Short mmCIF file of C-alpha atoms in Angstrom, two decimals:
data_model
loop_
_atom_site.label_atom_id
_atom_site.label_comp_id
_atom_site.label_asym_id
_atom_site.label_seq_id
_atom_site.Cartn_x
_atom_site.Cartn_y
_atom_site.Cartn_z
CA UNK A 59 -0.04 0.02 -0.03
CA UNK A 60 1.71 3.36 -1.22
CA UNK A 61 2.14 5.33 2.09
CA UNK A 62 3.09 2.32 4.28
CA UNK A 63 6.84 2.21 5.50
CA UNK A 64 8.40 -0.01 7.23
CA UNK A 65 10.74 1.89 9.71
CA UNK A 66 12.61 0.15 12.51
CA UNK A 67 15.04 0.37 15.22
CA UNK A 68 18.11 -0.07 13.66
CA UNK A 69 17.31 1.81 10.72
CA UNK A 70 16.27 5.06 13.38
CA UNK A 71 19.90 4.56 14.39
CA UNK A 72 21.47 4.18 11.46
CA UNK A 73 19.77 7.39 9.61
CA UNK A 74 19.60 9.71 13.09
CA UNK A 75 22.30 12.22 11.42
CA UNK A 76 19.88 12.80 8.36
CA UNK A 77 16.58 12.55 10.26
CA UNK A 78 17.63 15.68 12.40
CA UNK A 79 19.03 17.67 9.35
CA UNK A 80 15.34 16.96 7.78
CA UNK A 81 13.52 20.39 6.04
CA UNK A 82 10.66 19.25 8.53
CA UNK A 83 9.38 17.90 11.47
CA UNK A 84 9.36 14.24 11.99
CA UNK A 85 8.15 11.94 14.71
CA UNK A 86 7.33 8.20 15.45
CA UNK A 87 4.07 7.73 16.92
CA UNK A 88 3.45 3.75 18.77
CA UNK A 89 0.51 1.91 18.79
CA UNK A 90 -0.55 3.63 22.04
CA UNK A 91 0.00 7.26 20.51
CA UNK A 92 3.11 7.91 22.51
CA UNK A 93 6.51 9.74 21.25
CA UNK A 94 8.52 7.73 20.56
CA UNK A 95 10.99 9.78 18.41
CA UNK A 96 10.99 13.75 17.32
CA UNK A 97 14.06 15.13 15.03
CA UNK A 98 14.98 18.64 15.80
CA UNK A 99 12.50 20.76 13.63
CA UNK A 100 10.26 18.86 15.75
CA UNK A 101 11.32 20.03 18.68
CA UNK A 102 11.67 23.72 17.48
CA UNK A 103 8.01 23.62 16.11
CA UNK A 104 6.32 22.11 19.42
CA UNK A 105 9.12 23.72 22.28
CA UNK A 106 10.18 20.80 23.20
CA UNK A 107 13.36 20.81 25.13
CA UNK A 108 13.93 17.20 24.27
CA UNK A 109 12.52 15.37 27.00
CA UNK A 110 9.58 12.86 25.81
CA UNK A 111 9.72 10.41 27.90
CA UNK A 112 5.83 11.95 29.01
CA UNK A 113 4.46 13.09 25.83
CA UNK A 114 2.42 11.84 23.52
CA UNK A 115 1.16 12.98 20.90
CA UNK A 116 -2.14 14.49 21.34
CA UNK A 117 -0.15 16.40 23.99
CA UNK A 118 1.17 18.25 21.27
CA UNK A 119 -1.72 18.58 18.79
CA UNK A 120 -5.58 19.28 18.70
CA UNK A 121 -6.90 16.35 16.40
CA UNK A 122 -4.20 14.28 15.96
CA UNK A 123 -5.33 11.39 13.17
CA UNK A 124 -3.46 8.72 14.33
CA UNK A 125 -6.67 6.67 15.30
CA UNK A 126 -7.55 6.93 11.80
CA UNK A 127 -4.91 6.23 10.04
CA UNK A 128 -4.00 2.89 12.84
CA UNK A 129 -7.53 1.81 11.67
CA UNK A 130 -6.97 2.00 7.85
CA UNK A 131 -3.96 1.72 7.28
CA UNK A 132 -3.83 5.23 4.88
CA UNK A 133 -2.02 8.30 4.53
CA UNK A 134 -3.67 11.89 6.26
CA UNK A 135 -2.45 14.49 5.13
CA UNK A 136 -4.29 18.04 7.04
CA UNK A 137 -4.13 21.49 8.79
CA UNK A 138 -3.49 21.12 12.58
CA UNK A 139 -3.15 23.54 15.21
CA UNK A 140 -0.16 23.03 17.77
CA UNK A 141 -2.04 23.03 21.35
CA UNK A 142 1.07 24.91 23.07
CA UNK A 143 1.85 27.36 21.28
CA UNK A 144 -1.14 27.42 19.01
CA UNK A 145 1.13 27.33 15.35
CA UNK A 146 -1.05 26.41 12.33
CA UNK A 147 0.88 23.56 10.78
CA UNK A 148 0.95 21.04 8.21
CA UNK A 149 1.12 17.57 9.28
CA UNK A 150 0.93 14.18 7.12
CA UNK A 151 0.29 10.95 8.90
CA UNK A 152 1.34 7.50 7.78
CA UNK A 153 1.15 3.97 9.16
CA UNK A 154 4.65 2.31 9.79
CA UNK A 155 5.03 -1.30 9.97
CA UNK A 156 7.73 -3.78 11.03
CA UNK A 157 9.53 -6.19 8.59
CA UNK A 158 6.91 -8.64 9.44
CA UNK A 159 4.41 -6.23 8.09
CA UNK A 160 3.15 -5.60 11.41
CA UNK A 161 1.80 -2.12 12.76
CA UNK A 162 4.10 -0.35 15.17
CA UNK A 163 2.89 3.09 14.67
CA UNK A 164 2.48 5.87 13.01
CA UNK A 165 5.32 8.34 11.62
CA UNK A 166 4.11 12.26 11.04
CA UNK A 167 5.84 14.98 8.91
CA UNK A 168 5.00 18.46 10.09
CA UNK A 169 5.31 21.99 8.73
CA UNK A 170 4.31 25.58 10.00
CA UNK A 171 2.04 26.56 8.07
CA UNK A 172 3.43 29.72 7.53
CA UNK A 173 6.64 27.70 5.10
CA UNK A 174 4.20 25.61 4.07
CA UNK A 175 3.43 28.28 2.00
CA UNK A 176 6.06 30.20 1.20
CA UNK A 177 7.48 26.66 0.22
CA UNK A 178 4.00 26.33 -2.60
CA UNK A 179 4.89 30.02 -3.35
CA UNK A 180 8.82 29.62 -4.58
CA UNK A 181 7.99 26.24 -6.68
CA UNK A 182 5.04 27.91 -8.83
CA UNK A 183 7.35 30.78 -8.98
CA UNK A 184 6.50 33.71 -10.06
CA UNK A 185 4.78 32.32 -13.33
CA UNK A 186 1.79 31.70 -11.44
CA UNK A 187 1.74 35.21 -9.89
CA UNK A 188 2.31 36.50 -13.46
CA UNK A 189 -0.75 34.45 -14.93
CA UNK A 190 -2.65 35.36 -12.53
CA UNK A 191 -2.16 39.33 -12.82
CA UNK A 192 -2.66 39.31 -16.78
CA UNK A 193 -5.98 37.71 -15.95
CA UNK A 194 -7.18 39.84 -13.31
CA UNK A 195 -6.67 43.10 -15.53
CA UNK A 196 -10.02 42.18 -16.77
CA UNK A 197 -11.15 43.72 -13.64
CA UNK A 198 -13.77 41.31 -12.73
CA UNK A 199 -14.53 41.49 -8.99
CA UNK A 200 -14.86 38.12 -7.94
CA UNK A 201 -12.27 35.25 -8.41
CA UNK A 202 -10.01 32.37 -7.10
CA UNK A 203 -7.23 30.61 -8.04
CA UNK A 204 -6.78 27.04 -8.15
CA UNK A 205 -3.52 25.18 -8.30
CA UNK A 206 -2.38 21.93 -10.61
CA UNK A 207 -3.49 20.19 -7.57
CA UNK A 208 -6.70 21.50 -7.49
CA UNK A 209 -5.91 23.19 -4.31
CA UNK A 210 -7.16 26.80 -3.89
CA UNK A 211 -4.63 29.32 -4.28
CA UNK A 212 -6.62 32.36 -3.50
CA UNK A 213 -10.26 33.62 -3.55
CA UNK A 214 -11.43 37.11 -3.86
CA UNK A 215 -13.40 37.77 -0.14
CA UNK A 216 -16.67 37.44 -1.92
CA UNK A 217 -16.08 34.37 -3.95
CA UNK A 218 -18.32 32.12 -1.89
CA UNK A 219 -20.26 33.61 -0.45
CA UNK A 220 -21.73 34.53 -4.04
CA UNK A 221 -21.93 31.13 -4.92
CA UNK A 222 -23.47 29.80 -1.59
CA UNK A 223 -26.89 32.09 -2.48
CA UNK A 224 -27.03 29.53 -5.33
CA UNK A 225 -26.63 26.59 -3.55
CA UNK A 226 -24.32 24.33 -1.02
CA UNK A 227 -23.38 22.14 -3.81
CA UNK A 228 -21.51 24.88 -5.82
CA UNK A 229 -17.80 23.99 -4.48
CA UNK A 230 -18.77 20.67 -6.15
CA UNK A 231 -19.67 22.37 -9.31
CA UNK A 232 -17.25 25.16 -9.49
CA UNK A 233 -14.12 22.67 -8.11
CA UNK A 234 -15.24 20.38 -11.26
CA UNK A 235 -15.01 23.46 -14.26
CA UNK A 236 -11.51 24.52 -13.34
CA UNK A 237 -10.51 20.34 -13.49
CA UNK A 238 -11.92 20.44 -16.98
CA UNK A 239 -10.57 23.43 -17.96
CA UNK A 240 -6.93 22.12 -17.01
CA UNK A 241 -7.46 18.90 -18.22
CA UNK A 242 -9.18 20.51 -21.44
CA UNK A 243 -6.47 23.20 -21.57
CA UNK A 244 -9.05 25.78 -22.86
CA UNK A 245 -11.38 27.93 -21.68
CA UNK A 246 -14.54 27.16 -19.72
CA UNK A 247 -17.69 28.75 -19.80
CA UNK A 248 -20.83 28.14 -17.90
CA UNK A 249 -23.95 29.48 -16.84
CA UNK A 250 -27.35 29.12 -14.18
CA UNK A 251 -29.79 31.42 -15.25
CA UNK A 252 -33.22 31.77 -13.95
CA UNK A 253 -35.86 30.36 -16.65
CA UNK A 254 -38.58 33.09 -16.23
CA UNK A 255 -35.87 36.03 -15.75
CA UNK A 256 -32.97 35.42 -18.54
CA UNK A 257 -31.46 38.40 -17.47
CA UNK A 258 -30.62 36.92 -13.82
CA UNK A 259 -28.32 34.56 -13.89
CA UNK A 260 -24.14 33.73 -12.80
CA UNK A 261 -21.72 32.97 -14.94
CA UNK A 262 -18.39 30.92 -14.45
CA UNK A 263 -15.77 31.21 -16.74
CA UNK A 264 -12.52 29.44 -15.60
CA UNK A 265 -9.62 29.81 -17.58
CA UNK A 266 -6.21 27.76 -17.94
CA UNK A 267 -2.90 29.32 -16.62
CA UNK A 268 0.17 28.61 -18.98
CA UNK A 269 3.77 29.45 -19.11
CA UNK A 270 5.98 28.30 -21.64
CA UNK A 271 3.35 25.65 -22.36
CA UNK A 272 3.44 24.75 -18.77
CA UNK A 273 0.30 23.77 -17.11
CA UNK A 274 0.61 26.00 -13.45
CA UNK A 275 -2.89 26.44 -12.55
CA UNK A 276 -6.60 27.81 -13.22
CA UNK A 277 -8.10 30.72 -12.24
CA UNK A 278 -11.99 31.65 -12.51
CA UNK A 279 -14.08 34.15 -12.57
CA UNK A 280 -17.85 34.95 -11.22
CA UNK A 281 -20.66 37.06 -13.55
CA UNK A 282 -23.02 37.78 -11.89
CA UNK A 283 -26.03 39.82 -12.57
CA UNK A 284 -29.28 40.61 -10.03
CA UNK A 285 -30.02 37.01 -8.81
CA UNK A 286 -33.33 36.29 -7.48
CA UNK A 287 -33.02 34.68 -3.99
CA UNK A 288 -36.83 33.12 -4.47
CA UNK A 289 -37.05 29.86 -3.14
CA UNK A 290 -38.12 28.41 -6.79
CA UNK A 291 -34.49 29.75 -8.48
CA UNK A 292 -33.04 27.88 -5.84
CA UNK A 293 -34.59 24.70 -6.67
CA UNK A 294 -33.75 25.55 -10.78
CA UNK A 295 -30.33 26.23 -9.89
CA UNK A 296 -29.97 23.00 -7.64
CA UNK A 297 -31.43 20.51 -10.41
CA UNK A 298 -28.52 21.77 -12.60
CA UNK A 299 -25.61 20.75 -10.67
CA UNK A 300 -27.36 17.47 -10.20
CA UNK A 301 -27.57 16.94 -14.33
CA UNK A 302 -23.99 17.92 -13.84
CA UNK A 303 -22.98 15.72 -11.26
CA UNK A 304 -25.47 12.79 -13.60
CA UNK A 305 -27.52 12.75 -10.32
CA UNK A 306 -31.22 12.32 -9.46
CA UNK A 307 -33.23 13.53 -6.31
CA UNK A 308 -36.92 11.91 -6.34
CA UNK A 309 -38.49 15.68 -7.19
CA UNK A 310 -36.80 14.60 -10.49
CA UNK A 311 -39.65 12.38 -11.12
CA UNK A 312 -42.07 14.50 -12.31
CA UNK A 313 -45.61 13.87 -12.10
CA UNK A 314 -48.76 14.21 -10.39
CA UNK A 315 -50.64 11.24 -11.77
CA UNK A 316 -51.87 8.32 -9.44
CA UNK A 317 -49.24 5.66 -10.92
CA UNK A 318 -46.39 8.19 -10.53
CA UNK A 319 -47.26 9.24 -6.92
CA UNK A 320 -47.19 5.52 -6.41
CA UNK A 321 -43.33 4.65 -8.35
CA UNK A 322 -42.27 7.57 -6.33
CA UNK A 323 -43.48 6.27 -2.82
CA UNK A 324 -42.01 2.65 -3.55
CA UNK A 325 -38.79 4.79 -4.33
CA UNK A 326 -38.26 5.55 -1.08
CA UNK A 327 -39.34 2.75 0.59
CA UNK A 328 -37.14 0.60 -1.54
CA UNK A 329 -34.27 3.16 -1.27
CA UNK A 330 -33.93 1.65 2.62
CA UNK A 331 -33.98 -1.80 2.06
CA UNK A 332 -30.89 -3.50 0.54
CA UNK A 333 -33.10 -6.31 -1.50
CA UNK A 334 -33.30 -6.98 -4.97
CA UNK A 335 -35.28 -5.08 -7.43
CA UNK A 336 -37.42 -5.10 -10.60
CA UNK A 337 -38.62 -1.81 -12.02
CA UNK A 338 -40.78 -2.44 -15.15
CA UNK A 339 -41.80 0.12 -17.40
CA UNK A 340 -42.05 1.23 -21.29
CA UNK A 341 -39.09 1.77 -23.50
CA UNK A 342 -38.70 5.58 -22.76
CA UNK A 343 -40.27 5.84 -18.89
CA UNK A 344 -37.34 6.54 -17.39
CA UNK A 345 -36.30 3.34 -15.41
CA UNK A 346 -32.88 4.33 -15.41
CA UNK A 347 -33.50 7.39 -13.87
CA UNK A 348 -35.59 6.51 -10.83
CA UNK A 349 -33.11 3.33 -10.10
CA UNK A 350 -30.36 6.87 -9.85
CA UNK A 351 -33.36 7.89 -7.78
CA UNK A 352 -32.96 4.90 -5.21
CA UNK A 353 -29.40 5.36 -4.94
CA UNK A 354 -28.75 8.30 -3.74
CA UNK A 355 -32.02 8.20 -1.61
CA UNK A 356 -29.88 5.02 0.00
CA UNK A 357 -26.80 4.43 2.07
CA UNK A 358 -24.81 4.32 -0.57
CA UNK A 359 -25.73 7.43 -2.25
CA UNK A 360 -21.94 8.43 -2.01
CA UNK A 361 -20.50 5.24 -4.34
CA UNK A 362 -20.38 3.80 -7.51
CA UNK A 363 -23.65 3.64 -9.91
CA UNK A 364 -23.11 1.74 -13.06
CA UNK A 365 -25.01 -0.29 -15.21
CA UNK A 366 -24.70 -3.50 -17.08
CA UNK A 367 -26.69 -4.83 -19.60
CA UNK A 368 -27.31 -8.38 -20.33
CA UNK A 369 -26.37 -8.73 -23.23
CA UNK A 370 -22.91 -8.04 -21.99
CA UNK A 371 -23.46 -11.25 -19.34
CA UNK A 372 -24.76 -13.27 -22.95
CA UNK A 373 -21.83 -12.52 -25.09
CA UNK A 374 -19.61 -12.72 -22.38
CA UNK A 375 -17.02 -15.65 -22.93
CA UNK A 376 -15.93 -15.58 -18.78
CA UNK A 377 -19.07 -14.16 -17.03
CA UNK A 378 -17.31 -14.54 -13.74
CA UNK A 379 -15.20 -11.90 -15.19
CA UNK A 380 -17.46 -10.03 -16.73
CA UNK A 381 -19.17 -10.10 -13.05
CA UNK A 382 -15.73 -9.38 -11.29
CA UNK A 383 -15.58 -6.38 -13.28
CA UNK A 384 -18.90 -4.92 -11.83
CA UNK A 385 -18.23 -6.26 -8.03
CA UNK A 386 -14.89 -4.19 -8.87
CA UNK A 387 -16.37 -1.17 -10.13
CA UNK A 388 -19.34 -0.44 -8.27
CA UNK A 389 -17.55 -1.57 -4.65
CA UNK A 390 -19.95 -0.11 -2.06
CA UNK A 391 -22.25 1.00 -4.67
CA UNK A 392 -25.53 0.20 -6.78
CA UNK A 393 -24.70 -2.22 -9.98
CA UNK A 394 -28.36 -1.74 -12.74
CA UNK A 395 -28.95 -4.77 -14.76
CA UNK A 396 -30.37 -3.80 -17.92
CA UNK A 397 -32.68 -7.00 -18.93
CA UNK A 398 -32.50 -6.27 -22.48
CA UNK A 399 -32.48 -9.78 -23.61
CA UNK A 400 -32.56 -13.51 -22.41
CA UNK A 401 -29.20 -15.22 -21.31
CA UNK A 402 -28.80 -18.71 -21.30
CA UNK A 403 -30.06 -20.36 -17.86
CA UNK A 404 -26.68 -21.44 -16.93
CA UNK A 405 -25.36 -18.08 -16.96
CA UNK A 406 -28.78 -17.59 -15.04
CA UNK A 407 -27.40 -19.48 -12.65
CA UNK A 408 -24.31 -17.47 -11.82
CA UNK A 409 -26.09 -14.45 -11.45
CA UNK A 410 -28.25 -15.43 -9.16
CA UNK A 411 -25.46 -17.05 -6.79
CA UNK A 412 -23.74 -13.47 -7.44
CA UNK A 413 -26.77 -11.47 -6.69
CA UNK A 414 -27.45 -13.83 -3.60
CA UNK A 415 -23.18 -13.66 -2.39
CA UNK A 416 -22.17 -10.27 -1.99
CA UNK A 417 -23.10 -7.16 0.64
CA UNK A 418 -20.78 -4.67 -1.30
CA UNK A 419 -23.65 -4.31 -4.18
CA UNK A 420 -26.95 -3.10 -4.51
CA UNK A 421 -29.00 -4.88 -7.15
CA UNK A 422 -31.53 -2.83 -9.15
CA UNK A 423 -33.22 -5.06 -12.83
CA UNK A 424 -34.87 -2.99 -15.25
CA UNK A 425 -37.32 -4.51 -17.88
CA UNK A 426 -39.59 -2.93 -20.64
CA UNK A 427 -40.98 -6.33 -21.51
CA UNK A 428 -42.75 -9.01 -19.91
CA UNK A 429 -41.24 -11.56 -18.56
CA UNK A 430 -42.35 -15.07 -19.67
CA UNK A 431 -41.41 -17.82 -16.51
CA UNK A 432 -40.54 -19.83 -19.27
CA UNK A 433 -37.83 -18.12 -20.13
CA UNK A 434 -36.23 -18.18 -16.68
CA UNK A 435 -34.60 -20.45 -13.93
CA UNK A 436 -37.53 -20.97 -11.61
CA UNK A 437 -34.81 -19.49 -8.72
CA UNK A 438 -34.19 -16.66 -11.03
CA UNK A 439 -37.51 -15.99 -12.23
CA UNK A 440 -38.99 -15.96 -8.10
CA UNK A 441 -35.93 -13.47 -7.18
CA UNK A 442 -36.62 -10.86 -9.94
CA UNK A 443 -40.47 -10.62 -9.07
CA UNK A 444 -40.03 -10.64 -5.31
CA UNK A 445 -39.94 -7.17 -4.64
CA UNK A 446 -41.06 -4.38 -8.29
CA UNK A 447 -41.52 -0.68 -9.19
CA UNK A 448 -44.06 -0.07 -11.73
CA UNK A 449 -43.81 2.99 -14.24
CA UNK A 450 -46.55 3.72 -16.55
CA UNK A 451 -46.61 4.23 -20.11
CA UNK A 452 -47.23 8.04 -20.97
CA UNK A 453 -50.63 7.02 -22.21
CA UNK A 454 -51.18 6.19 -18.70
CA UNK A 455 -50.77 9.76 -17.08
CA UNK A 456 -51.89 12.10 -19.85
CA UNK A 457 -52.73 14.89 -16.81
CA UNK A 458 -48.72 14.90 -16.70
CA UNK A 459 -47.84 15.72 -19.58
CA UNK A 460 -48.40 20.02 -19.17
CA UNK A 461 -45.93 19.55 -15.91
CA UNK A 462 -43.44 16.90 -18.17
CA UNK A 463 -43.52 19.75 -20.84
CA UNK A 464 -42.85 22.37 -18.74
CA UNK A 465 -39.85 20.45 -17.15
CA UNK A 466 -38.41 19.66 -20.83
CA UNK A 467 -39.34 22.92 -22.35
CA UNK A 468 -36.51 24.25 -19.53
CA UNK A 469 -34.22 21.73 -20.17
CA UNK A 470 -34.04 22.31 -24.21
CA UNK A 471 -34.36 26.32 -23.28
CA UNK A 472 -31.40 25.92 -21.82
CA UNK A 473 -29.93 23.83 -24.58
CA UNK A 474 -30.05 25.38 -27.09
CA UNK A 475 -29.80 28.97 -25.34
CA UNK A 476 -33.65 29.70 -26.94
CA UNK A 477 -35.95 31.59 -24.86
CA UNK A 478 -39.82 29.98 -25.35
CA UNK A 479 -41.38 30.64 -22.46
CA UNK A 480 -44.83 28.55 -22.93
CA UNK A 481 -46.91 25.36 -25.30
CA UNK A 482 -49.62 26.92 -26.13
CA UNK A 483 -53.07 25.20 -24.65
CA UNK A 484 -54.59 23.36 -27.96
CA UNK A 485 -50.77 22.28 -28.44
CA UNK A 486 -50.51 19.89 -25.14
CA UNK A 487 -54.60 19.39 -25.61
CA UNK A 488 -53.58 17.90 -28.86
CA UNK A 489 -50.54 15.83 -27.08
CA UNK A 490 -52.27 14.62 -24.31
CA UNK A 491 -54.65 12.80 -27.40
CA UNK A 492 -51.57 10.70 -28.66
CA UNK A 493 -49.89 7.36 -27.90
CA UNK A 494 -46.72 8.09 -27.29
CA UNK A 495 -45.28 4.63 -27.99
CA UNK A 496 -41.69 5.93 -27.26
CA UNK A 497 -43.14 7.74 -23.98
CA UNK A 498 -41.63 10.81 -22.02
CA UNK A 499 -38.08 10.01 -24.60
CA UNK A 500 -40.86 10.99 -27.82
CA UNK A 501 -41.95 13.64 -26.22
CA UNK A 502 -38.29 15.28 -25.50
CA UNK A 503 -37.55 14.54 -28.94
CA UNK A 504 -41.07 15.98 -30.43
CA UNK A 505 -40.54 19.21 -28.40
CA UNK A 506 -36.98 19.17 -28.95
CA UNK A 507 -38.00 19.16 -33.17
CA UNK A 508 -40.34 22.34 -32.22
CA UNK A 509 -37.32 24.27 -30.49
CA UNK A 510 -34.77 24.28 -32.98
CA UNK A 511 -37.10 24.62 -35.68
CA UNK A 512 -38.44 27.93 -34.05
CA UNK A 513 -36.97 31.52 -35.05
CA UNK A 514 -35.76 33.82 -32.51
CA UNK A 515 -38.59 35.72 -32.64
CA UNK A 516 -40.57 32.52 -31.26
CA UNK A 517 -41.44 32.62 -27.73
CA UNK A 518 -44.60 30.37 -27.85
CA UNK A 519 -45.22 26.90 -29.30
CA UNK A 520 -48.60 27.05 -31.29
CA UNK A 521 -50.85 24.65 -32.89
CA UNK A 522 -49.91 26.29 -36.20
CA UNK A 523 -46.23 26.08 -35.68
CA UNK A 524 -47.05 21.86 -34.55
CA UNK A 525 -48.90 21.69 -38.00
CA UNK A 526 -45.89 23.05 -39.96
CA UNK A 527 -43.46 21.13 -37.97
CA UNK A 528 -44.76 18.24 -40.51
CA UNK A 529 -43.94 15.58 -37.94
CA UNK A 530 -46.53 12.98 -36.49
CA UNK A 531 -46.20 12.65 -32.74
CA UNK A 532 -47.98 8.96 -33.32
CA UNK A 533 -45.24 7.91 -35.60
CA UNK A 534 -41.50 6.84 -35.24
CA UNK A 535 -40.03 8.82 -38.14
CA UNK A 536 -39.73 12.40 -39.17
CA UNK A 537 -41.53 12.23 -42.31
CA UNK A 538 -39.77 14.82 -44.79
CA UNK A 539 -42.30 17.54 -47.13
CA UNK A 540 -41.01 18.95 -50.02
CA UNK A 541 -40.79 22.56 -48.81
CA UNK A 542 -37.96 21.04 -47.60
CA UNK A 543 -34.56 21.62 -48.95
CA UNK A 544 -33.33 17.92 -50.12
CA UNK A 545 -29.69 17.48 -47.75
CA UNK A 546 -32.43 18.84 -44.94
CA UNK A 547 -35.09 16.41 -45.02
CA UNK A 548 -31.82 13.27 -45.36
CA UNK A 549 -30.66 14.89 -41.96
CA UNK A 550 -33.99 15.08 -40.65
CA UNK A 551 -34.70 11.38 -41.47
CA UNK A 552 -31.17 9.82 -40.61
CA UNK A 553 -31.68 11.79 -37.18
CA UNK A 554 -34.70 10.40 -36.51
CA UNK A 555 -34.11 6.92 -38.15
CA UNK A 556 -30.70 6.85 -35.23
CA UNK A 557 -32.87 7.70 -32.23
CA UNK A 558 -35.51 4.52 -33.35
CA UNK A 559 -32.63 2.24 -33.48
CA UNK A 560 -31.08 3.71 -30.21
CA UNK A 561 -34.87 3.37 -28.95
CA UNK A 562 -35.64 -0.01 -30.06
CA UNK A 563 -32.01 -1.05 -28.65
CA UNK A 564 -31.87 0.23 -25.47
CA UNK A 565 -29.33 3.53 -26.08
CA UNK A 566 -27.00 -0.23 -26.19
CA UNK A 567 -24.41 1.79 -28.33
CA UNK A 568 -22.50 -1.84 -29.95
CA UNK A 569 -26.25 -3.83 -30.51
CA UNK A 570 -27.58 0.09 -32.72
CA UNK A 571 -24.03 0.20 -34.62
CA UNK A 572 -24.19 -3.34 -35.74
CA UNK A 573 -28.39 -3.08 -36.62
CA UNK A 574 -27.82 0.17 -38.58
CA UNK A 575 -24.94 -1.91 -40.68
CA UNK A 576 -22.27 1.34 -39.62
CA UNK A 577 -19.05 1.02 -37.17
CA UNK A 578 -19.57 2.53 -32.81
CA UNK A 579 -16.89 5.44 -34.23
CA UNK A 580 -19.43 6.29 -37.30
CA UNK A 581 -22.27 6.32 -34.83
CA UNK A 582 -20.98 8.35 -32.06
CA UNK A 583 -19.61 10.75 -34.51
CA UNK A 584 -23.38 10.90 -36.53
CA UNK A 585 -24.84 10.90 -32.77
CA UNK A 586 -22.47 14.54 -32.28
CA UNK A 587 -23.48 15.69 -35.60
CA UNK A 588 -27.24 16.03 -34.60
CA UNK A 589 -26.96 16.65 -31.07
CA UNK A 590 -28.01 13.06 -29.73
CA UNK A 591 -27.00 13.08 -25.85
CA UNK A 592 -24.39 9.62 -26.38
CA UNK A 593 -25.42 9.19 -22.66
CA UNK A 594 -29.31 9.10 -23.33
CA UNK A 595 -30.46 5.76 -20.82
#
């Protein structure tokens, strides 16, 4: 394990002169937290005269982390305060072992915080300062500077106050933006916007700082117009952050129909359980999102959520290795198995044994078609049928269409920087009469077509515009009309045809590409061309 040290008494005697000449303080603490060794720098830092016979680490540091290191056998780096002289210090705790691998205690490196900052300043040299000053000439009032190790080097006084006014999750959001900017070495702009008052927004600009081609940090600016402090905007901002983080909350399951309310209540109940769960619903009803909601509501929320299709297990030559990969990737988290095809009964038995004998994973199954008992081993069939949540088809929850359209429209406005404020009631009523075989996914694609075809002066989608759109919500494919340019019609047909193929194969890219007779790489190219989300559930 990285960070674990093997130090013996012989080594201490042999290298005592080297330890005393280290530029940082060194302490060795035994399993009982008694100090066995300090070098000269450590004696100076803690104002000790050399007699350490009665001194313990808890007598020197306010919140020593030796217990955590001894339990976990992992190093910890943190900021501490000395008890005697109230100095702020930076400490690195690491376990140390005997030659036989037995835990003997903890080795601690300690350095005054002021010297640590000075050392960091010397390491980053004047390049960082020059880069920051160059950027600050633009007179942005709110900024922060991040080093290449992602630690914050400097920030303006009101930076965090402004962000926390938006959301308590903003910390993670801005850290992620800085990380993306440094990894891609390009400027990143992200905006929180009030969907109702488009002038009220907060924009984060993340710009990497480079000198002679070497990355030395990132500077972030915050541009804020007048912020609406209403509860509605706060909830809106939180939803955006959850989208960026690829997580979902129970409020993201939109609708007030009895069937969707029951599904939400079942999700809350099953989130507290560890038993395998089956989510049933037609394609496009939101099974994957509900599985992620259950993961977020559970005690496993801080651990991975991974997805595995049955097709991957069916086509695997070594299913045990495939399941071992699932276990390693999602340890202590949740795995979502999507039943996109039937697997042979021998492999069903292997999967059942896997589910029955692991505690590190919560297992959720998803299925869009009815399960016929003759296709499954009795034991496996009984296991997946025991606990279920059913998501209703869109045609069964017509009263939710207005709420869904409002949420999807806000999402599309943000994606395409449009400002369509509402959908006419006649359009909503017409959509309520449609079958929607593709459910919510098809509703979103239909709405997306209308948004993309609207001009800059369109703020309301009317029945007339719907009729001009030339697409039929009850059909799968867009039918081109003669007034469209040929290339536009071809592109639209290709986009709709790809969406249909993705839907039919539950967005499995390999199977979709095979059915279309193209390579996976070519499929990704076309998805990017037509702005089809690669991660569409």
